mmCIF file of C-alpha atoms in Angstrom:
data_model
loop_
_atom_site.group_PDB
_atom_site.id
_atom_site.type_symbol
_atom_site.label_atom_id
_atom_site.label_comp_id
_atom_site.label_asym_id
_atom_site.label_seq_id
_atom_site.Cartn_x
_atom_site.Cartn_y
_atom_site.Cartn_z
ATOM 1 C CA UNK A 6 67.826 129.310 159.232
ATOM 2 C CA UNK A 7 68.937 126.445 161.451
ATOM 3 C CA UNK A 8 72.436 126.894 162.765
ATOM 4 C CA UNK A 9 75.552 125.069 161.641
ATOM 5 C CA UNK A 10 75.939 123.872 165.209
ATOM 6 C CA UNK A 11 72.524 122.233 165.030
ATOM 7 C CA UNK A 12 73.477 120.410 161.844
ATOM 8 C CA UNK A 13 76.789 119.304 163.343
ATOM 9 C CA UNK A 14 74.906 118.002 166.357
ATOM 10 C CA UNK A 15 73.054 115.507 164.171
ATOM 11 C CA UNK A 16 76.107 113.320 163.682
ATOM 12 C CA UNK A 17 76.412 110.319 165.985
ATOM 13 C CA UNK A 18 73.030 110.484 167.731
ATOM 14 C CA UNK A 19 71.986 107.107 169.132
ATOM 15 C CA UNK A 20 69.846 105.354 171.692
ATOM 16 C CA UNK A 21 69.487 101.667 172.506
ATOM 17 C CA UNK A 22 65.823 100.720 172.660
ATOM 18 C CA UNK A 23 63.356 98.279 171.095
ATOM 19 C CA UNK A 24 61.885 99.332 167.772
ATOM 20 C CA UNK A 25 58.274 100.480 167.669
ATOM 21 C CA UNK A 26 55.962 98.595 165.347
ATOM 22 C CA UNK A 27 58.587 96.245 163.944
ATOM 23 C CA UNK A 28 61.520 94.086 164.911
ATOM 24 C CA UNK A 29 61.562 91.416 167.570
ATOM 25 C CA UNK A 30 58.216 92.261 169.162
ATOM 26 C CA UNK A 31 55.669 92.484 166.358
ATOM 27 C CA UNK A 32 55.581 93.199 162.626
ATOM 28 C CA UNK A 33 54.677 96.425 160.888
ATOM 29 C CA UNK A 34 51.337 96.163 159.086
ATOM 30 C CA UNK A 35 49.428 98.400 156.686
ATOM 31 C CA UNK A 36 47.227 100.407 156.189
ATOM 32 C CA UNK A 37 48.516 103.722 157.507
ATOM 33 C CA UNK A 38 46.228 106.142 159.303
ATOM 34 C CA UNK A 39 45.684 108.058 156.040
ATOM 35 C CA UNK A 40 44.537 104.891 154.264
ATOM 36 C CA UNK A 41 47.774 104.217 152.382
ATOM 37 C CA UNK A 42 48.280 102.225 150.201
ATOM 38 C CA UNK A 43 44.726 103.132 149.150
ATOM 39 C CA UNK A 44 44.693 106.921 149.258
ATOM 40 C CA UNK A 45 41.518 108.932 148.768
ATOM 41 C CA UNK A 46 41.829 112.064 146.584
ATOM 42 C CA UNK A 47 41.986 114.256 149.690
ATOM 43 C CA UNK A 48 44.558 111.984 151.343
ATOM 44 C CA UNK A 49 46.674 112.062 148.185
ATOM 45 C CA UNK A 50 46.626 115.869 148.217
ATOM 46 C CA UNK A 51 47.823 115.841 151.819
ATOM 47 C CA UNK A 52 50.630 113.402 150.996
ATOM 48 C CA UNK A 53 51.730 115.574 148.087
ATOM 49 C CA UNK A 54 51.887 118.606 150.377
ATOM 50 C CA UNK A 55 54.010 116.621 152.828
ATOM 51 C CA UNK A 56 56.225 115.394 149.974
ATOM 52 C CA UNK A 57 56.745 118.936 148.628
ATOM 53 C CA UNK A 58 55.605 117.820 145.166
ATOM 54 C CA UNK A 59 53.155 115.796 143.129
ATOM 55 C CA UNK A 60 52.823 112.576 141.234
ATOM 56 C CA UNK A 61 53.676 113.059 137.533
ATOM 57 C CA UNK A 62 50.470 114.202 135.817
ATOM 58 C CA UNK A 63 51.136 112.999 132.273
ATOM 59 C CA UNK A 64 49.111 110.339 130.494
ATOM 60 C CA UNK A 65 50.038 106.813 131.590
ATOM 61 C CA UNK A 66 50.531 104.160 128.893
ATOM 62 C CA UNK A 67 47.763 101.601 128.439
ATOM 63 C CA UNK A 68 50.265 98.825 127.763
ATOM 64 C CA UNK A 69 53.830 98.047 128.812
ATOM 65 C CA UNK A 70 56.244 95.226 128.066
ATOM 66 C CA UNK A 71 56.419 92.208 130.362
ATOM 67 C CA UNK A 72 59.921 93.134 131.548
ATOM 68 C CA UNK A 73 58.744 96.667 132.338
ATOM 69 C CA UNK A 74 55.813 95.295 134.324
ATOM 70 C CA UNK A 75 58.195 93.122 136.356
ATOM 71 C CA UNK A 76 60.429 96.134 136.975
ATOM 72 C CA UNK A 77 57.566 98.276 138.270
ATOM 73 C CA UNK A 78 56.305 95.407 140.414
ATOM 74 C CA UNK A 79 59.741 95.187 142.054
ATOM 75 C CA UNK A 80 59.802 98.971 142.494
ATOM 76 C CA UNK A 81 56.370 98.900 144.151
ATOM 77 C CA UNK A 82 57.455 95.977 146.357
ATOM 78 C CA UNK A 83 60.470 97.955 147.539
ATOM 79 C CA UNK A 84 58.672 101.278 147.953
ATOM 80 C CA UNK A 85 55.974 99.716 150.129
ATOM 81 C CA UNK A 86 58.735 98.444 152.410
ATOM 82 C CA UNK A 87 60.335 101.896 152.480
ATOM 83 C CA UNK A 88 57.052 103.530 153.497
ATOM 84 C CA UNK A 89 56.764 101.009 156.330
ATOM 85 C CA UNK A 90 60.363 101.572 157.428
ATOM 86 C CA UNK A 91 60.223 105.358 157.529
ATOM 87 C CA UNK A 92 56.794 105.382 159.170
ATOM 88 C CA UNK A 93 58.182 103.144 161.917
ATOM 89 C CA UNK A 94 61.332 105.250 162.244
ATOM 90 C CA UNK A 95 59.340 108.477 162.634
ATOM 91 C CA UNK A 96 57.109 106.792 165.227
ATOM 92 C CA UNK A 97 60.196 105.698 167.164
ATOM 93 C CA UNK A 98 61.455 109.278 167.263
ATOM 94 C CA UNK A 99 58.192 111.073 168.066
ATOM 95 C CA UNK A 100 57.243 108.542 170.756
ATOM 96 C CA UNK A 101 60.625 108.873 172.466
ATOM 97 C CA UNK A 102 61.760 105.312 171.799
ATOM 98 C CA UNK A 103 64.763 106.746 169.955
ATOM 99 C CA UNK A 104 66.528 109.694 171.580
ATOM 100 C CA UNK A 105 67.762 111.965 168.785
ATOM 101 C CA UNK A 106 68.312 115.032 170.910
ATOM 102 C CA UNK A 107 66.007 118.027 171.013
ATOM 103 C CA UNK A 108 65.449 121.453 169.554
ATOM 104 C CA UNK A 109 66.776 122.314 166.104
ATOM 105 C CA UNK A 110 68.735 119.074 165.632
ATOM 106 C CA UNK A 111 65.701 116.888 166.271
ATOM 107 C CA UNK A 112 63.546 119.068 164.023
ATOM 108 C CA UNK A 113 65.995 118.774 161.118
ATOM 109 C CA UNK A 114 65.755 114.994 161.343
ATOM 110 C CA UNK A 115 61.964 114.927 161.598
ATOM 111 C CA UNK A 116 61.515 117.428 158.764
ATOM 112 C CA UNK A 117 63.720 115.334 156.496
ATOM 113 C CA UNK A 118 62.181 111.970 157.388
ATOM 114 C CA UNK A 119 58.613 113.295 157.175
ATOM 115 C CA UNK A 120 59.263 114.464 153.615
ATOM 116 C CA UNK A 121 60.992 111.201 152.703
ATOM 117 C CA UNK A 122 58.141 109.100 154.078
ATOM 118 C CA UNK A 123 55.611 110.982 151.939
ATOM 119 C CA UNK A 124 57.865 110.859 148.886
ATOM 120 C CA UNK A 125 58.079 107.083 149.249
ATOM 121 C CA UNK A 126 54.276 106.917 149.426
ATOM 122 C CA UNK A 127 54.204 108.704 146.070
ATOM 123 C CA UNK A 128 56.858 106.389 144.611
ATOM 124 C CA UNK A 129 54.791 103.346 145.591
ATOM 125 C CA UNK A 130 51.533 104.921 144.427
ATOM 126 C CA UNK A 131 53.129 105.904 141.133
ATOM 127 C CA UNK A 132 54.577 102.457 140.429
ATOM 128 C CA UNK A 133 51.295 100.707 141.171
ATOM 129 C CA UNK A 134 49.469 103.381 139.160
ATOM 130 C CA UNK A 135 51.557 102.589 136.090
ATOM 131 C CA UNK A 136 50.811 98.889 136.559
ATOM 132 C CA UNK A 137 47.077 99.555 136.937
ATOM 133 C CA UNK A 138 46.910 101.760 133.836
ATOM 134 C CA UNK A 139 48.558 99.000 131.804
ATOM 135 C CA UNK A 140 46.245 96.295 133.142
ATOM 136 C CA UNK A 141 49.026 94.654 135.136
ATOM 137 C CA UNK A 142 48.939 93.246 138.669
ATOM 138 C CA UNK A 143 49.543 95.843 141.367
ATOM 139 C CA UNK A 144 51.695 94.785 144.318
ATOM 140 C CA UNK A 145 50.078 94.605 147.737
ATOM 141 C CA UNK A 146 52.027 95.253 150.951
ATOM 142 C CA UNK A 147 53.528 92.560 153.151
ATOM 143 C CA UNK A 148 54.290 92.605 156.865
ATOM 144 C CA UNK A 149 57.754 93.779 157.865
ATOM 145 C CA UNK A 150 60.357 93.572 160.601
ATOM 146 C CA UNK A 151 63.431 95.788 160.669
ATOM 147 C CA UNK A 152 66.946 94.735 161.809
ATOM 148 C CA UNK A 153 67.697 97.771 163.968
ATOM 149 C CA UNK A 154 67.120 98.657 167.598
ATOM 150 C CA UNK A 155 68.530 102.183 167.798
ATOM 151 C CA UNK A 156 68.667 105.344 165.719
ATOM 152 C CA UNK A 157 72.231 104.949 164.447
ATOM 153 C CA UNK A 158 71.587 101.386 163.280
ATOM 154 C CA UNK A 159 68.320 102.427 161.635
ATOM 155 C CA UNK A 160 70.045 105.198 159.678
ATOM 156 C CA UNK A 161 72.901 102.867 158.686
ATOM 157 C CA UNK A 162 70.332 100.343 157.469
ATOM 158 C CA UNK A 163 68.478 103.078 155.559
ATOM 159 C CA UNK A 164 71.732 104.045 153.864
ATOM 160 C CA UNK A 165 72.537 100.462 152.894
ATOM 161 C CA UNK A 166 69.150 99.647 151.407
ATOM 162 C CA UNK A 167 69.156 102.992 149.601
ATOM 163 C CA UNK A 168 72.526 102.020 148.103
ATOM 164 C CA UNK A 169 70.952 98.796 146.850
ATOM 165 C CA UNK A 170 67.979 100.732 145.451
ATOM 166 C CA UNK A 171 70.302 103.142 143.637
ATOM 167 C CA UNK A 172 72.079 100.202 142.038
ATOM 168 C CA UNK A 173 68.850 98.427 141.144
ATOM 169 C CA UNK A 174 67.284 101.480 139.493
ATOM 170 C CA UNK A 175 70.266 101.549 137.135
ATOM 171 C CA UNK A 176 69.203 98.049 136.124
ATOM 172 C CA UNK A 177 65.620 99.295 135.679
ATOM 173 C CA UNK A 178 66.750 102.007 133.272
ATOM 174 C CA UNK A 179 68.717 99.435 131.304
ATOM 175 C CA UNK A 180 65.665 97.168 131.118
ATOM 176 C CA UNK A 181 63.456 99.976 129.811
ATOM 177 C CA UNK A 182 66.039 100.798 127.154
ATOM 178 C CA UNK A 183 66.279 97.189 126.027
ATOM 179 C CA UNK A 184 62.551 96.442 125.864
ATOM 180 C CA UNK A 185 61.530 99.699 124.190
ATOM 181 C CA UNK A 186 59.695 101.410 127.078
ATOM 182 C CA UNK A 187 62.204 104.256 126.879
ATOM 183 C CA UNK A 188 59.730 106.865 128.111
ATOM 184 C CA UNK A 189 60.237 105.559 131.644
ATOM 185 C CA UNK A 190 63.997 106.210 131.664
ATOM 186 C CA UNK A 191 63.734 109.919 132.630
ATOM 187 C CA UNK A 192 61.168 109.061 135.316
ATOM 188 C CA UNK A 193 63.514 106.549 136.912
ATOM 189 C CA UNK A 194 66.388 109.004 136.553
ATOM 190 C CA UNK A 195 64.432 111.492 138.654
ATOM 191 C CA UNK A 196 63.899 108.856 141.345
ATOM 192 C CA UNK A 197 67.604 107.959 141.327
ATOM 193 C CA UNK A 198 68.403 111.600 142.013
ATOM 194 C CA UNK A 199 65.873 111.759 144.840
ATOM 195 C CA UNK A 200 67.198 108.571 146.444
ATOM 196 C CA UNK A 201 70.750 109.895 146.122
ATOM 197 C CA UNK A 202 69.773 113.090 147.938
ATOM 198 C CA UNK A 203 68.313 110.952 150.711
ATOM 199 C CA UNK A 204 71.425 108.863 151.054
ATOM 200 C CA UNK A 205 73.702 111.870 151.293
ATOM 201 C CA UNK A 206 71.707 112.927 154.355
ATOM 202 C CA UNK A 207 71.891 109.470 155.931
ATOM 203 C CA UNK A 208 75.624 109.296 155.308
ATOM 204 C CA UNK A 209 76.210 112.681 156.956
ATOM 205 C CA UNK A 210 74.178 111.505 159.960
ATOM 206 C CA UNK A 211 76.533 108.518 160.146
ATOM 207 C CA UNK A 212 79.617 110.730 160.062
ATOM 208 C CA UNK A 213 80.509 109.865 156.455
ATOM 209 C CA UNK A 214 81.096 112.038 153.403
ATOM 210 C CA UNK A 215 77.805 112.631 151.523
ATOM 211 C CA UNK A 216 78.872 111.086 148.198
ATOM 212 C CA UNK A 217 80.537 107.723 148.573
ATOM 213 C CA UNK A 218 81.826 107.034 145.054
ATOM 214 C CA UNK A 219 82.293 108.711 141.653
ATOM 215 C CA UNK A 220 80.195 105.947 140.033
ATOM 216 C CA UNK A 221 77.730 104.160 142.301
ATOM 217 C CA UNK A 222 77.667 100.375 142.545
ATOM 218 C CA UNK A 223 75.334 98.659 140.120
ATOM 219 C CA UNK A 224 72.953 95.979 141.348
ATOM 220 C CA UNK A 225 70.318 93.732 139.776
ATOM 221 C CA UNK A 226 66.646 93.174 140.482
ATOM 222 C CA UNK A 227 67.186 89.674 141.837
ATOM 223 C CA UNK A 228 69.638 90.962 144.448
ATOM 224 C CA UNK A 229 67.225 93.635 145.693
ATOM 225 C CA UNK A 230 64.281 91.211 145.758
ATOM 226 C CA UNK A 231 66.329 88.609 147.630
ATOM 227 C CA UNK A 232 67.713 91.103 150.149
ATOM 228 C CA UNK A 233 64.243 92.372 151.053
ATOM 229 C CA UNK A 234 62.844 88.869 151.427
ATOM 230 C CA UNK A 235 65.809 87.783 153.538
ATOM 231 C CA UNK A 236 66.008 90.821 155.828
ATOM 232 C CA UNK A 237 62.629 92.513 156.302
ATOM 233 C CA UNK A 238 59.708 90.470 154.957
ATOM 234 C CA UNK A 239 57.697 88.360 157.400
ATOM 235 C CA UNK A 240 57.616 84.940 155.694
ATOM 236 C CA UNK A 241 54.239 84.127 154.203
ATOM 237 C CA UNK A 242 52.870 87.657 154.694
ATOM 238 C CA UNK A 243 52.970 88.874 151.080
ATOM 239 C CA UNK A 244 49.606 88.542 149.318
ATOM 240 C CA UNK A 245 50.945 88.549 145.763
ATOM 241 C CA UNK A 246 54.702 89.089 145.563
ATOM 242 C CA UNK A 247 54.847 85.702 143.840
ATOM 243 C CA UNK A 248 53.814 87.439 140.596
ATOM 244 C CA UNK A 249 57.227 89.151 140.476
ATOM 245 C CA UNK A 250 59.289 86.942 138.124
ATOM 246 C CA UNK A 251 62.527 87.084 140.091
ATOM 247 C CA UNK A 252 64.358 84.427 142.119
ATOM 248 C CA UNK A 253 64.872 84.656 145.870
ATOM 249 C CA UNK A 254 68.430 83.524 146.525
ATOM 250 C CA UNK A 255 69.434 81.718 149.668
ATOM 251 C CA UNK A 256 71.153 83.977 152.185
ATOM 252 C CA UNK A 257 74.886 84.665 152.226
ATOM 253 C CA UNK A 258 76.197 86.007 155.527
ATOM 254 C CA UNK A 259 79.197 88.321 155.740
ATOM 255 C CA UNK A 260 80.659 87.111 159.024
ATOM 256 C CA UNK A 261 83.551 89.574 159.287
ATOM 257 C CA UNK A 262 82.481 92.650 161.245
ATOM 258 C CA UNK A 263 83.652 96.282 160.995
ATOM 259 C CA UNK A 264 85.325 95.805 157.622
ATOM 260 C CA UNK A 265 87.988 98.433 157.025
ATOM 261 C CA UNK A 266 89.370 100.026 153.852
ATOM 262 C CA UNK A 267 92.303 97.655 153.339
ATOM 263 C CA UNK A 268 93.270 94.381 151.721
ATOM 264 C CA UNK A 269 92.141 91.524 153.937
ATOM 265 C CA UNK A 270 90.544 88.105 154.124
ATOM 266 C CA UNK A 271 86.808 88.057 154.814
ATOM 267 C CA UNK A 272 84.684 85.273 156.276
ATOM 268 C CA UNK A 273 81.349 84.205 154.807
ATOM 269 C CA UNK A 274 78.739 81.536 155.425
ATOM 270 C CA UNK A 275 75.586 79.986 154.050
ATOM 271 C CA UNK A 276 73.228 77.119 154.806
ATOM 272 C CA UNK A 277 73.582 74.308 152.304
ATOM 273 C CA UNK A 278 70.049 72.945 152.834
ATOM 274 C CA UNK A 279 71.152 69.488 151.845
ATOM 275 C CA UNK A 280 74.095 69.102 149.504
ATOM 276 C CA UNK A 281 76.848 71.695 149.771
ATOM 277 C CA UNK A 282 78.187 72.903 146.414
ATOM 278 C CA UNK A 283 81.632 71.476 145.683
ATOM 279 C CA UNK A 284 82.838 74.120 143.259
ATOM 280 C CA UNK A 285 81.754 77.705 143.709
ATOM 281 C CA UNK A 286 83.147 81.204 143.466
ATOM 282 C CA UNK A 287 82.795 84.365 145.530
ATOM 283 C CA UNK A 288 82.072 87.486 143.494
ATOM 284 C CA UNK A 289 82.394 91.153 144.480
ATOM 285 C CA UNK A 290 80.413 93.835 142.636
ATOM 286 C CA UNK A 291 81.625 97.371 143.293
ATOM 287 C CA UNK A 292 81.107 100.643 141.417
ATOM 288 C CA UNK A 293 80.762 100.244 137.634
ATOM 289 C CA UNK A 294 83.747 97.916 137.435
ATOM 290 C CA UNK A 295 83.912 94.394 136.101
ATOM 291 C CA UNK A 296 82.935 92.030 138.949
ATOM 292 C CA UNK A 297 85.882 90.610 140.884
ATOM 293 C CA UNK A 298 86.087 86.807 141.087
ATOM 294 C CA UNK A 299 87.728 85.196 144.133
ATOM 295 C CA UNK A 300 88.229 81.529 144.879
ATOM 296 C CA UNK A 301 86.984 80.480 148.338
ATOM 297 C CA UNK A 302 89.482 79.011 150.785
ATOM 298 C CA UNK A 303 89.376 77.331 154.187
ATOM 299 C CA UNK A 304 85.979 75.830 153.346
ATOM 300 C CA UNK A 305 84.386 74.076 156.318
ATOM 301 C CA UNK A 306 81.103 72.203 156.581
ATOM 302 C CA UNK A 307 79.401 71.794 159.959
ATOM 303 C CA UNK A 308 75.951 70.293 159.712
ATOM 304 C CA UNK A 309 74.089 72.396 157.179
ATOM 305 C CA UNK A 310 76.384 75.429 157.616
ATOM 306 C CA UNK A 311 79.147 76.074 155.100
ATOM 307 C CA UNK A 312 81.769 78.616 156.138
ATOM 308 C CA UNK A 313 84.638 79.873 154.018
ATOM 309 C CA UNK A 314 86.990 82.769 153.462
ATOM 310 C CA UNK A 315 87.881 84.873 150.444
ATOM 311 C CA UNK A 316 90.376 87.633 149.800
ATOM 312 C CA UNK A 317 89.011 91.182 149.583
ATOM 313 C CA UNK A 318 91.311 93.102 147.184
ATOM 314 C CA UNK A 319 90.448 96.604 148.350
ATOM 315 C CA UNK A 320 93.576 98.482 147.270
ATOM 316 C CA UNK A 321 93.671 97.358 143.643
ATOM 317 C CA UNK A 322 90.048 98.364 143.111
ATOM 318 C CA UNK A 323 89.432 101.125 145.718
ATOM 319 C CA UNK A 324 86.352 99.218 146.866
ATOM 320 C CA UNK A 325 84.690 101.972 148.868
ATOM 321 C CA UNK A 326 80.949 102.343 149.327
ATOM 322 C CA UNK A 327 78.638 99.415 148.660
ATOM 323 C CA UNK A 328 80.091 96.088 147.595
ATOM 324 C CA UNK A 329 77.655 93.300 146.743
ATOM 325 C CA UNK A 330 79.027 89.805 147.293
ATOM 326 C CA UNK A 331 77.523 86.611 145.918
ATOM 327 C CA UNK A 332 78.312 82.914 145.681
ATOM 328 C CA UNK A 333 78.070 81.728 142.085
ATOM 329 C CA UNK A 334 78.062 78.354 140.400
ATOM 330 C CA UNK A 335 80.986 79.228 138.141
ATOM 331 C CA UNK A 336 84.004 81.534 138.048
ATOM 332 C CA UNK A 337 82.614 83.553 135.181
ATOM 333 C CA UNK A 338 83.987 85.790 133.807
ATOM 334 C CA UNK A 339 81.093 88.175 134.473
ATOM 335 C CA UNK A 340 80.533 91.399 132.557
ATOM 336 C CA UNK A 341 78.243 93.084 135.070
ATOM 337 C CA UNK A 342 75.866 92.695 138.018
ATOM 338 C CA UNK A 343 73.007 91.077 136.028
ATOM 339 C CA UNK A 344 75.440 88.458 134.720
ATOM 340 C CA UNK A 345 76.471 87.659 138.288
ATOM 341 C CA UNK A 346 72.835 87.464 139.395
ATOM 342 C CA UNK A 347 72.071 84.988 136.605
ATOM 343 C CA UNK A 348 74.693 82.605 138.039
ATOM 344 C CA UNK A 349 74.102 83.230 141.770
ATOM 345 C CA UNK A 350 73.344 80.534 144.334
ATOM 346 C CA UNK A 351 73.654 82.566 147.564
ATOM 347 C CA UNK A 352 73.492 86.310 148.082
ATOM 348 C CA UNK A 353 73.598 89.179 148.325
ATOM 349 C CA UNK A 354 76.116 89.778 151.078
ATOM 350 C CA UNK A 355 76.265 93.544 151.567
ATOM 351 C CA UNK A 356 79.530 95.252 152.519
ATOM 352 C CA UNK A 357 79.808 98.989 153.274
ATOM 353 C CA UNK A 358 83.130 100.850 153.447
ATOM 354 C CA UNK A 359 83.663 104.635 153.472
#
């Protein structure tokens, strides 16, 4: 058994270095050395061994509802990115680009990430397999760049996008319940649990408590799709992501850095791309609570950049963990994250506190 000291030594590891296979130098491209995303039977067996488990072996449905197809296309789109990210991260560690220590501490990290990378290959393969069995369009991989240049930033980014995934999979379960494809709800529940286990590990690596909230923040498919396109997708590199019937919002920047757990005023910005909206609202989505509506103040327009501020009412709502912010056309009221997404102009701005 690895020692407690080795586990404690994982917290706070970092190294400043360029990222291998992604980032400023060049994009990450598929296929992997094992052929993924097109795995042979033998390659699939090897991935399952690495993942410590198998793809579900039950009969796949020959037809699914349109909304279910869109949900699995988004899941495949995200899982392909995750495979790329964790493959790049492992390469950075094993090639020495990221210094994560040595001995037991390094091995804990590599063991965990190696399993995660294979598990994400199975998630992507499974989602596209469901689409194929139902005669729907499978999602092909894009090219990717990642906004991190050291190990700590990479793990923080992994935690944030996993938070968004955890919120979006709640939306997926809701969609399956509404359109009648209820058999997928337990499947997605199992993935939510797996992603939550991952994020507890990433949070501990970042010196945080493993579980951030009693009820995790809900998201919506359009927020996840927009965030991926804004942050990691090389423009024009996706062969068929256009079949996913979701909008890509224009970006909303959270300009305040190192946001603390207190009431404060935050700064935001977006590019107007022509005419700046005259009346808009800033919305915060946190936990399973009703979205918080704030009126922007100190609005300034400089060229095509609109900057503004909005109050962040942390204390009244205990807004720990992931908060999703968005600029909407109206002031609502909004019942939940999908209602906010339906009215969004710019977003998501992602805020992490814990």
